[in-house]
PDB file of C-alpha atoms in Angstrom:
ATOM      1  CA  MET A   1      62.558 -33.531  92.993  1.00 90.00           C
ATOM      2  CA  THR A   2      62.128 -32.399  96.299  1.00 97.00           C
ATOM      3  CA  ILE A   3      58.587 -32.511  98.063  1.00 98.00           C
ATOM      4  CA  ARG A   4      56.207 -29.876  96.599  1.00 98.00           C
ATOM      5  CA  ILE A   5      52.521 -28.787  96.100  1.00 97.00           C
ATOM      6  CA  HIS A   6      50.826 -31.259  93.820  1.00 98.00           C
ATOM      7  CA  PRO A   7      50.641 -29.652  90.193  1.00 97.00           C
ATOM      8  CA  GLN A   8      46.663 -30.752  90.140  1.00 97.00           C
ATOM      9  CA  ASN A   9      45.918 -30.690  92.950  1.00 97.00           C
ATOM     10  CA  PRO A  10      46.757 -28.174  95.520  1.00 96.00           C
ATOM     11  CA  LYS A  11      44.969 -29.624  98.175  1.00 95.00           C
ATOM     12  CA  LEU A  12      47.834 -32.248  98.001  1.00 97.00           C
ATOM     13  CA  PHE A  13      51.617 -32.726  98.044  1.00 98.00           C
ATOM     14  CA  GLU A  14      53.742 -34.628  95.268  1.00 98.00           C
ATOM     15  CA  TYR A  15      56.873 -36.719  96.134  1.00 98.00           C
ATOM     16  CA  ARG A  16      58.821 -38.776  94.157  1.00 97.00           C
ATOM     17  CA  ASN A  17      55.730 -38.550  91.049  1.00 97.00           C
ATOM     18  CA  GLN A  18      52.758 -40.262  93.704  1.00 97.00           C
ATOM     19  CA  PRO A  19      50.371 -37.861  95.378  1.00 98.00           C
ATOM     20  CA  LEU A  20      51.268 -37.628  99.160  1.00 98.00           C
ATOM     21  CA  ALA A  21      49.210 -36.007 102.073  1.00 97.00           C
ATOM     22  CA  LEU A  22      51.392 -35.425 104.763  1.00 96.00           C
ATOM     23  CA  ILE A  23      50.179 -37.420 108.537  1.00 95.00           C
ATOM     24  CA  CYS A  24      51.485 -36.867 111.762  1.00 91.00           C
ATOM     25  CA  ALA A  25      50.311 -37.783 115.013  1.00 83.00           C
ATOM     26  CA  THR A  26      53.870 -37.366 116.708  1.00 73.00           C
ATOM     27  CA  GLU A  27      56.909 -34.840 116.673  1.00 74.00           C
ATOM     28  CA  HIS A  28      59.904 -35.432 118.148  1.00 81.00           C
ATOM     29  CA  TYR A  29      61.071 -32.039 118.097  1.00 93.00           C
ATOM     30  CA  GLY A  30      64.289 -32.678 119.777  1.00 95.00           C
ATOM     31  CA  ALA A  31      65.442 -35.856 118.169  1.00 96.00           C
ATOM     32  CA  VAL A  32      68.630 -34.575 117.129  1.00 98.00           C
ATOM     33  CA  LEU A  33      69.444 -32.114 119.402  1.00 97.00           C
ATOM     34  CA  ASN A  34      68.893 -34.572 122.968  1.00 96.00           C
ATOM     35  CA  ARG A  35      72.009 -36.988 122.591  1.00 96.00           C
ATOM     36  CA  PRO A  36      70.240 -40.157 124.588  1.00 95.00           C
ATOM     37  CA  PHE A  37      67.483 -39.902 122.006  1.00 95.00           C
ATOM     38  CA  ARG A  38      67.357 -42.897 119.739  1.00 95.00           C
ATOM     39  CA  PHE A  39      65.554 -41.750 116.903  1.00 96.00           C
ATOM     40  CA  GLU A  40      66.349 -44.772 114.575  1.00 97.00           C
ATOM     41  CA  ARG A  41      63.269 -46.403 116.858  1.00 96.00           C
ATOM     42  CA  TYR A  42      60.969 -43.481 116.230  1.00 95.00           C
ATOM     43  CA  ILE A  43      61.534 -43.023 112.418  1.00 96.00           C
ATOM     44  CA  HIS A  44      60.949 -47.063 112.376  1.00 96.00           C
ATOM     45  CA  ASP A  45      57.503 -46.906 114.424  1.00 95.00           C
ATOM     46  CA  ALA A  46      56.163 -43.934 113.116  1.00 95.00           C
ATOM     47  CA  ALA A  47      56.863 -45.869 109.408  1.00 96.00           C
ATOM     48  CA  SER A  48      54.932 -48.867 110.010  1.00 96.00           C
ATOM     49  CA  ARG A  49      51.959 -47.125 111.080  1.00 95.00           C
ATOM     50  CA  GLY A  50      52.053 -45.112 108.395  1.00 95.00           C
ATOM     51  CA  GLN A  51      52.933 -41.432 109.340  1.00 96.00           C
ATOM     52  CA  THR A  52      54.870 -39.451 106.409  1.00 97.00           C
ATOM     53  CA  LEU A  53      55.455 -36.224 108.176  1.00 97.00           C
ATOM     54  CA  SER A  54      57.705 -35.326 111.374  1.00 96.00           C
ATOM     55  CA  ARG A  55      59.078 -32.077 112.641  1.00 95.00           C
ATOM     56  CA  LEU A  56      62.614 -31.276 113.830  1.00 97.00           C
ATOM     57  CA  PHE A  57      63.590 -28.183 115.981  1.00 97.00           C
ATOM     58  CA  THR A  58      67.351 -27.254 115.349  1.00 97.00           C
ATOM     59  CA  LEU A  59      68.490 -24.813 118.226  1.00 96.00           C
ATOM     60  CA  PHE A  60      65.438 -24.612 120.621  1.00 95.00           C
ATOM     61  CA  ARG A  61      65.675 -26.287 123.979  1.00 93.00           C
ATOM     62  CA  GLU A  62      62.971 -25.999 126.450  1.00 90.00           C
ATOM     63  CA  LEU A  63      63.477 -26.249 130.761  1.00 82.00           C
ATOM     64  CA  GLN A  64      62.386 -29.340 132.007  1.00 79.00           C
ATOM     65  CA  ASN A  65      59.775 -29.092 134.663  1.00 77.00           C
ATOM     66  CA  GLN A  66      56.912 -31.727 136.685  1.00 76.00           C
ATOM     67  CA  VAL A  67      54.868 -31.930 133.862  1.00 74.00           C
ATOM     68  CA  ASN A  68      56.880 -33.219 131.386  1.00 73.00           C
ATOM     69  CA  PRO A  69      60.277 -33.584 132.441  1.00 73.00           C
ATOM     70  CA  TYR A  70      61.117 -35.915 129.655  1.00 75.00           C
ATOM     71  CA  SER A  71      60.208 -34.201 126.315  1.00 85.00           C
ATOM     72  CA  THR A  72      62.785 -34.470 123.530  1.00 90.00           C
ATOM     73  CA  CYS A  73      63.617 -30.593 123.589  1.00 91.00           C
ATOM     74  CA  LYS A  74      64.636 -30.810 127.242  1.00 92.00           C
ATOM     75  CA  PRO A  75      67.776 -32.842 127.771  1.00 93.00           C
ATOM     76  CA  GLU A  76      69.734 -32.817 130.609  1.00 92.00           C
ATOM     77  CA  SER A  77      72.572 -30.269 130.045  1.00 94.00           C
ATOM     78  CA  THR A  78      75.220 -32.594 129.450  1.00 95.00           C
ATOM     79  CA  ASP A  79      73.131 -33.976 126.526  1.00 96.00           C
ATOM     80  CA  TYR A  80      72.366 -30.970 124.519  1.00 97.00           C
ATOM     81  CA  ILE A  81      73.513 -30.867 121.531  1.00 98.00           C
ATOM     82  CA  ALA A  82      73.719 -27.241 119.619  1.00 98.00           C
ATOM     83  CA  PRO A  83      75.003 -26.165 116.099  1.00 98.00           C
ATOM     84  CA  PHE A  84      77.598 -24.741 117.931  1.00 98.00           C
ATOM     85  CA  ALA A  85      81.153 -26.173 119.734  1.00 98.00           C
ATOM     86  CA  ARG A  86      81.023 -25.805 123.079  1.00 98.00           C
ATOM     87  CA  THR A  87      84.801 -24.777 123.369  1.00 98.00           C
ATOM     88  CA  GLY A  88      84.914 -22.222 126.843  1.00 97.00           C
ATOM     89  CA  PRO A  89      86.361 -20.228 128.406  1.00 98.00           C
ATOM     90  CA  GLY A  90      83.655 -20.008 130.614  1.00 98.00           C
ATOM     91  CA  ASN A  91      80.544 -21.682 131.356  1.00 98.00           C
ATOM     92  CA  ALA A  92      76.736 -21.009 130.163  1.00 97.00           C
ATOM     93  CA  TYR A  93      73.666 -20.701 132.189  1.00 95.00           C
ATOM     94  CA  ASP A  94      73.450 -24.295 132.237  1.00 95.00           C
ATOM     95  CA  GLY A  95      76.584 -24.495 133.855  1.00 96.00           C
ATOM     96  CA  GLU A  96      78.150 -26.180 130.646  1.00 97.00           C
ATOM     97  CA  LEU A  97      81.053 -24.699 128.649  1.00 98.00           C
ATOM     98  CA  ARG A  98      80.118 -21.506 126.634  1.00 98.00           C
ATOM     99  CA  PHE A  99      79.472 -21.620 122.866  1.00 98.00           C
ATOM    100  CA  ASP A 100      82.095 -20.517 120.419  1.00 98.00           C
ATOM    101  CA  LEU A 101      79.366 -19.343 117.684  1.00 98.00           C
ATOM    102  CA  GLU A 102      82.314 -19.571 114.892  1.00 98.00           C
ATOM    103  CA  THR A 103      82.859 -23.305 115.565  1.00 98.00           C
ATOM    104  CA  TRP A 104      80.528 -26.254 114.455  1.00 98.00           C
ATOM    105  CA  ASP A 105      79.922 -29.371 116.723  1.00 98.00           C
ATOM    106  CA  SER A 106      80.349 -32.102 113.963  1.00 98.00           C
ATOM    107  CA  GLU A 107      78.398 -34.288 116.250  1.00 98.00           C
ATOM    108  CA  PHE A 108      75.041 -32.525 115.877  1.00 98.00           C
ATOM    109  CA  PHE A 109      75.435 -32.244 111.996  1.00 98.00           C
ATOM    110  CA  GLU A 110      76.537 -36.143 112.125  1.00 98.00           C
ATOM    111  CA  ARG A 111      73.333 -36.788 114.130  1.00 98.00           C
ATOM    112  CA  LEU A 112      71.073 -34.162 111.305  1.00 98.00           C
ATOM    113  CA  HIS A 113      72.386 -36.148 108.418  1.00 98.00           C
ATOM    114  CA  ALA A 114      71.482 -39.882 109.949  1.00 98.00           C
ATOM    115  CA  PHE A 115      67.953 -38.466 110.826  1.00 98.00           C
ATOM    116  CA  LEU A 116      67.302 -37.053 107.600  1.00 98.00           C
ATOM    117  CA  GLU A 117      68.548 -40.145 106.016  1.00 98.00           C
ATOM    118  CA  LEU A 118      66.664 -42.856 107.695  1.00 98.00           C
ATOM    119  CA  SER A 119      63.454 -40.153 107.399  1.00 98.00           C
ATOM    120  CA  SER A 120      64.088 -40.513 103.624  1.00 98.00           C
ATOM    121  CA  ALA A 121      64.669 -43.706 103.120  1.00 98.00           C
ATOM    122  CA  ALA A 122      61.100 -44.507 105.176  1.00 97.00           C
ATOM    123  CA  GLY A 123      59.425 -41.668 103.088  1.00 97.00           C
ATOM    124  CA  ILE A 124      58.655 -39.220 105.914  1.00 97.00           C
ATOM    125  CA  ILE A 125      58.646 -35.749 105.177  1.00 98.00           C
ATOM    126  CA  VAL A 126      60.660 -33.611 107.330  1.00 97.00           C
ATOM    127  CA  GLU A 127      59.739 -30.269 108.407  1.00 97.00           C
ATOM    128  CA  LEU A 128      62.963 -28.619 109.344  1.00 97.00           C
ATOM    129  CA  VAL A 129      62.779 -25.871 112.180  1.00 98.00           C
ATOM    130  CA  LEU A 130      65.226 -23.189 112.203  1.00 98.00           C
ATOM    131  CA  PHE A 131      64.567 -20.726 114.931  1.00 98.00           C
ATOM    132  CA  SER A 132      61.388 -20.663 117.543  1.00 97.00           C
ATOM    133  CA  ASN A 133      59.610 -18.159 119.849  1.00 96.00           C
ATOM    134  CA  THR A 134      62.003 -17.994 123.530  1.00 95.00           C
ATOM    135  CA  TYR A 135      58.690 -17.428 125.261  1.00 92.00           C
ATOM    136  CA  ALA A 136      60.568 -16.088 128.726  1.00 92.00           C
ATOM    137  CA  ASP A 137      63.502 -14.959 129.963  1.00 95.00           C
ATOM    138  CA  GLU A 138      63.862 -18.724 131.764  1.00 93.00           C
ATOM    139  CA  ILE A 139      64.106 -20.305 128.246  1.00 94.00           C
ATOM    140  CA  TRP A 140      65.820 -17.464 126.705  1.00 97.00           C
ATOM    141  CA  SER A 141      68.881 -17.762 129.190  1.00 96.00           C
ATOM    142  CA  LEU A 142      69.242 -21.302 127.636  1.00 96.00           C
ATOM    143  CA  ASN A 143      69.826 -20.375 123.926  1.00 98.00           C
ATOM    144  CA  PRO A 144      73.014 -20.816 122.403  1.00 98.00           C
ATOM    145  CA  LEU A 145      72.667 -17.578 121.093  1.00 98.00           C
ATOM    146  CA  ASN A 146      71.902 -15.501 123.937  1.00 97.00           C
ATOM    147  CA  PRO A 147      75.214 -13.552 124.984  1.00 97.00           C
ATOM    148  CA  ILE A 148      75.609 -15.040 128.180  1.00 96.00           C
ATOM    149  CA  ASN A 149      75.923 -18.389 126.733  1.00 97.00           C
ATOM    150  CA  ASN A 150      78.634 -17.789 124.262  1.00 97.00           C
ATOM    151  CA  ILE A 151      82.033 -16.137 123.748  1.00 97.00           C
ATOM    152  CA  THR A 152      81.257 -14.576 120.250  1.00 97.00           C
ATOM    153  CA  ILE A 153      78.524 -12.138 121.009  1.00 96.00           C
ATOM    154  CA  ASP A 154      79.489  -8.875 123.027  1.00 90.00           C
ATOM    155  CA  ASP A 155      77.511  -9.814 126.579  1.00 82.00           C
ATOM    156  CA  THR A 156      77.500  -6.043 127.871  1.00 86.00           C
ATOM    157  CA  GLU A 157      74.753  -5.998 125.039  1.00 83.00           C
ATOM    158  CA  VAL A 158      71.169  -6.812 126.547  1.00 88.00           C
ATOM    159  CA  ILE A 159      69.154  -8.781 123.878  1.00 95.00           C
ATOM    160  CA  ARG A 160      65.805  -9.455 125.471  1.00 95.00           C
ATOM    161  CA  TRP A 161      63.531 -12.751 125.107  1.00 95.00           C
ATOM    162  CA  GLN A 162      60.839 -10.385 122.613  1.00 94.00           C
ATOM    163  CA  ASP A 163      63.531  -9.539 120.421  1.00 96.00           C
ATOM    164  CA  TYR A 164      64.737 -12.615 119.461  1.00 97.00           C
ATOM    165  CA  VAL A 165      62.404 -12.833 116.389  1.00 97.00           C
ATOM    166  CA  THR A 166      63.389  -9.203 115.428  1.00 97.00           C
ATOM    167  CA  ARG A 167      66.302  -7.635 113.519  1.00 97.00           C
ATOM    168  CA  ARG A 168      66.847  -5.037 116.051  1.00 96.00           C
ATOM    169  CA  HIS A 169      70.007  -6.654 117.099  1.00 97.00           C
ATOM    170  CA  PRO A 170      72.598  -6.723 114.318  1.00 96.00           C
ATOM    171  CA  GLN A 171      74.684  -9.209 115.924  1.00 96.00           C
ATOM    172  CA  LEU A 172      72.219 -11.648 117.074  1.00 97.00           C
ATOM    173  CA  CYS A 173      70.912 -11.483 113.470  1.00 97.00           C
ATOM    174  CA  LYS A 174      74.274 -11.905 111.968  1.00 98.00           C
ATOM    175  CA  TRP A 175      74.627 -15.171 114.012  1.00 98.00           C
ATOM    176  CA  GLN A 176      70.936 -16.543 113.289  1.00 98.00           C
ATOM    177  CA  GLU A 177      71.837 -16.287 109.769  1.00 98.00           C
ATOM    178  CA  ALA A 178      75.210 -18.018 109.605  1.00 98.00           C
ATOM    179  CA  HIS A 179      73.180 -20.971 111.592  1.00 98.00           C
ATOM    180  CA  ALA A 180      70.190 -21.011 108.878  1.00 98.00           C
ATOM    181  CA  ARG A 181      73.257 -20.922 105.945  1.00 98.00           C
ATOM    182  CA  ARG A 182      74.517 -23.644 107.610  1.00 98.00           C
ATOM    183  CA  ILE A 183      71.408 -25.666 108.124  1.00 98.00           C
ATOM    184  CA  LEU A 184      70.975 -24.906 104.365  1.00 98.00           C
ATOM    185  CA  ALA A 185      74.356 -26.118 103.066  1.00 98.00           C
ATOM    186  CA  GLU A 186      73.566 -29.144 105.348  1.00 98.00           C
ATOM    187  CA  THR A 187      70.446 -30.120 104.274  1.00 98.00           C
ATOM    188  CA  ASN A 188      70.087 -28.801 100.498  1.00 98.00           C
ATOM    189  CA  ARG A 189      70.426 -32.644  99.270  1.00 98.00           C
ATOM    190  CA  TYR A 190      67.994 -33.900 100.634  1.00 98.00           C
ATOM    191  CA  ASP A 191      64.479 -34.044  98.754  1.00 98.00           C
ATOM    192  CA  ASN A 192      62.263 -34.862 102.082  1.00 98.00           C
ATOM    193  CA  ILE A 193      62.519 -31.505 103.861  1.00 98.00           C
ATOM    194  CA  ILE A 194      60.316 -28.379 104.280  1.00 98.00           C
ATOM    195  CA  TYR A 195      61.806 -25.456 105.891  1.00 98.00           C
ATOM    196  CA  GLU A 196      60.268 -23.736 108.682  1.00 98.00           C
ATOM    197  CA  ILE A 197      61.277 -20.188 109.409  1.00 98.00           C
ATOM    198  CA  CYS A 198      60.146 -20.269 113.137  1.00 98.00           C
ATOM    199  CA  ASN A 199      57.985 -22.158 115.605  1.00 96.00           C
ATOM    200  CA  GLU A 200      55.104 -19.904 117.100  1.00 94.00           C
ATOM    201  CA  PRO A 201      56.601 -16.461 116.600  1.00 96.00           C
ATOM    202  CA  GLY A 202      54.895 -14.407 119.073  1.00 92.00           C
ATOM    203  CA  SER A 203      54.309 -10.144 118.897  1.00 90.00           C
ATOM    204  CA  PHE A 204      53.583  -8.298 121.907  1.00 82.00           C
ATOM    205  CA  LEU A 205      51.824  -4.993 120.859  1.00 71.00           C
ATOM    206  CA  PRO A 206      50.148  -2.874 118.620  1.00 65.00           C
ATOM    207  CA  GLU A 207      52.034  -1.169 115.720  1.00 56.00           C
ATOM    208  CA  GLY A 208      53.227   1.786 117.292  1.00 52.00           C
ATOM    209  CA  GLU A 209      52.622   1.354 121.234  1.00 65.00           C
ATOM    210  CA  GLY A 210      55.721   0.685 123.295  1.00 77.00           C
ATOM    211  CA  ASP A 211      58.841  -0.709 122.632  1.00 88.00           C
ATOM    212  CA  LEU A 212      57.729  -4.428 122.282  1.00 91.00           C
ATOM    213  CA  PRO A 213      57.832  -6.065 118.951  1.00 92.00           C
ATOM    214  CA  SER A 214      54.505  -5.953 116.550  1.00 90.00           C
ATOM    215  CA  ALA A 215      53.265  -8.393 114.484  1.00 91.00           C
ATOM    216  CA  ASP A 216      54.484  -6.455 111.620  1.00 92.00           C
ATOM    217  CA  GLU A 217      58.301  -6.471 112.870  1.00 94.00           C
ATOM    218  CA  VAL A 218      58.143 -10.239 113.549  1.00 96.00           C
ATOM    219  CA  ASN A 219      56.783 -10.873 109.965  1.00 97.00           C
ATOM    220  CA  GLU A 220      59.496  -8.645 108.327  1.00 97.00           C
ATOM    221  CA  TRP A 221      62.064 -10.694 109.821  1.00 98.00           C
ATOM    222  CA  GLN A 222      60.468 -14.073 108.808  1.00 98.00           C
ATOM    223  CA  SER A 223      60.394 -12.216 105.736  1.00 98.00           C
ATOM    224  CA  HIS A 224      64.050 -11.895 105.759  1.00 98.00           C
ATOM    225  CA  PHE A 225      64.619 -15.149 106.512  1.00 98.00           C
ATOM    226  CA  ILE A 226      62.718 -16.588 103.372  1.00 98.00           C
ATOM    227  CA  ARG A 227      64.201 -14.108 100.977  1.00 98.00           C
ATOM    228  CA  MET A 228      67.426 -15.738 102.289  1.00 98.00           C
ATOM    229  CA  ILE A 229      66.603 -18.919 101.713  1.00 98.00           C
ATOM    230  CA  ARG A 230      65.304 -18.308  98.278  1.00 98.00           C
ATOM    231  CA  ASP A 231      68.538 -16.341  97.257  1.00 98.00           C
ATOM    232  CA  PHE A 232      70.670 -19.527  98.869  1.00 98.00           C
ATOM    233  CA  GLU A 233      69.148 -22.144  96.869  1.00 98.00           C
ATOM    234  CA  LYS A 234      68.476 -20.617  93.647  1.00 97.00           C
ATOM    235  CA  ASP A 235      71.916 -21.556  92.518  1.00 95.00           C
ATOM    236  CA  GLN A 236      71.984 -25.278  94.269  1.00 97.00           C
ATOM    237  CA  PRO A 237      70.662 -28.533  93.563  1.00 97.00           C
ATOM    238  CA  ASN A 238      67.413 -28.183  94.935  1.00 98.00           C
ATOM    239  CA  GLN A 239      64.992 -25.721  95.871  1.00 98.00           C
ATOM    240  CA  HIS A 240      62.511 -26.506  98.805  1.00 98.00           C
ATOM    241  CA  LEU A 241      59.210 -25.236 100.075  1.00 98.00           C
ATOM    242  CA  ILE A 242      59.091 -22.575 103.256  1.00 98.00           C
ATOM    243  CA  ALA A 243      56.431 -23.209 105.863  1.00 94.00           C
ATOM    244  CA  GLY A 244      55.394 -20.427 107.924  1.00 87.00           C
ATOM    245  CA  GLN A 245      53.243 -18.916 110.003  1.00 90.00           C
ATOM    246  CA  GLU A 246      52.067 -14.875 110.542  1.00 93.00           C
ATOM    247  CA  ALA A 247      53.105 -13.886 114.106  1.00 94.00           C
ATOM    248  CA  PHE A 248      50.353 -14.100 116.482  1.00 91.00           C
ATOM    249  CA  SER A 249      49.451 -11.322 119.185  1.00 88.00           C
ATOM    250  CA  TYR A 250      50.321 -11.997 122.744  1.00 85.00           C
ATOM    251  CA  ASN A 251      48.395  -8.539 124.130  1.00 77.00           C
ATOM    252  CA  PRO A 252      45.872  -8.625 123.201  1.00 76.00           C
ATOM    253  CA  PHE A 253      45.585 -12.658 122.621  1.00 75.00           C
ATOM    254  CA  THR A 254      44.951 -13.180 118.773  1.00 69.00           C
ATOM    255  CA  GLN A 255      46.008 -15.776 116.085  1.00 63.00           C
TER     256      GLN A 255
END
């Protein structure tokens, strides 16, 4: 049985027939997507200190900066591993080959399984994050699903970074769904995971003001993927918890 809310005490979880509190002092979001990162050492250290939770991104990548140049979510371009294979032709924004969204990268999934298997053996729950806010043009420009970075989505279509967490662009949403389904298919076997739809989903304007996404629109996008997970897992061996948060507002800034 997968981790679940404890049936007698909803303030706790139940995992492998035992009550469990989730304790986390560090989250190496980029442990799988950053090739040089030795996540085996991280998992061993976390378990030795009594931590019971980690959090893992499956796609998001940040820009390097002087404040925190060595975050696991800020790999060198040559060391970034996405679920999609880099095949070209042509180069992505980071100078490496463009992605083919119809071809999966086996190295990513080998690392993903190794991370989840080691975490399971250590009794660590993994919050598996499917998507993330892209925050700014500079960060959206690194995303494999940005049309400039792949050979699959028509690169004449302009997709603003704010629209990433909406269903406004059918081709983008199609490949977001493909990404989510592949992650679900690969990871359904594990009892130590919780799915999260989106890290820090943001909205921009009150309903009806301007053409930027409202909180309701972003939350509907999240609900779409919740429904997709539920539909996918209904006939699978395991059904997992889904974690999430309502969209916050940039303007005015409220959470």
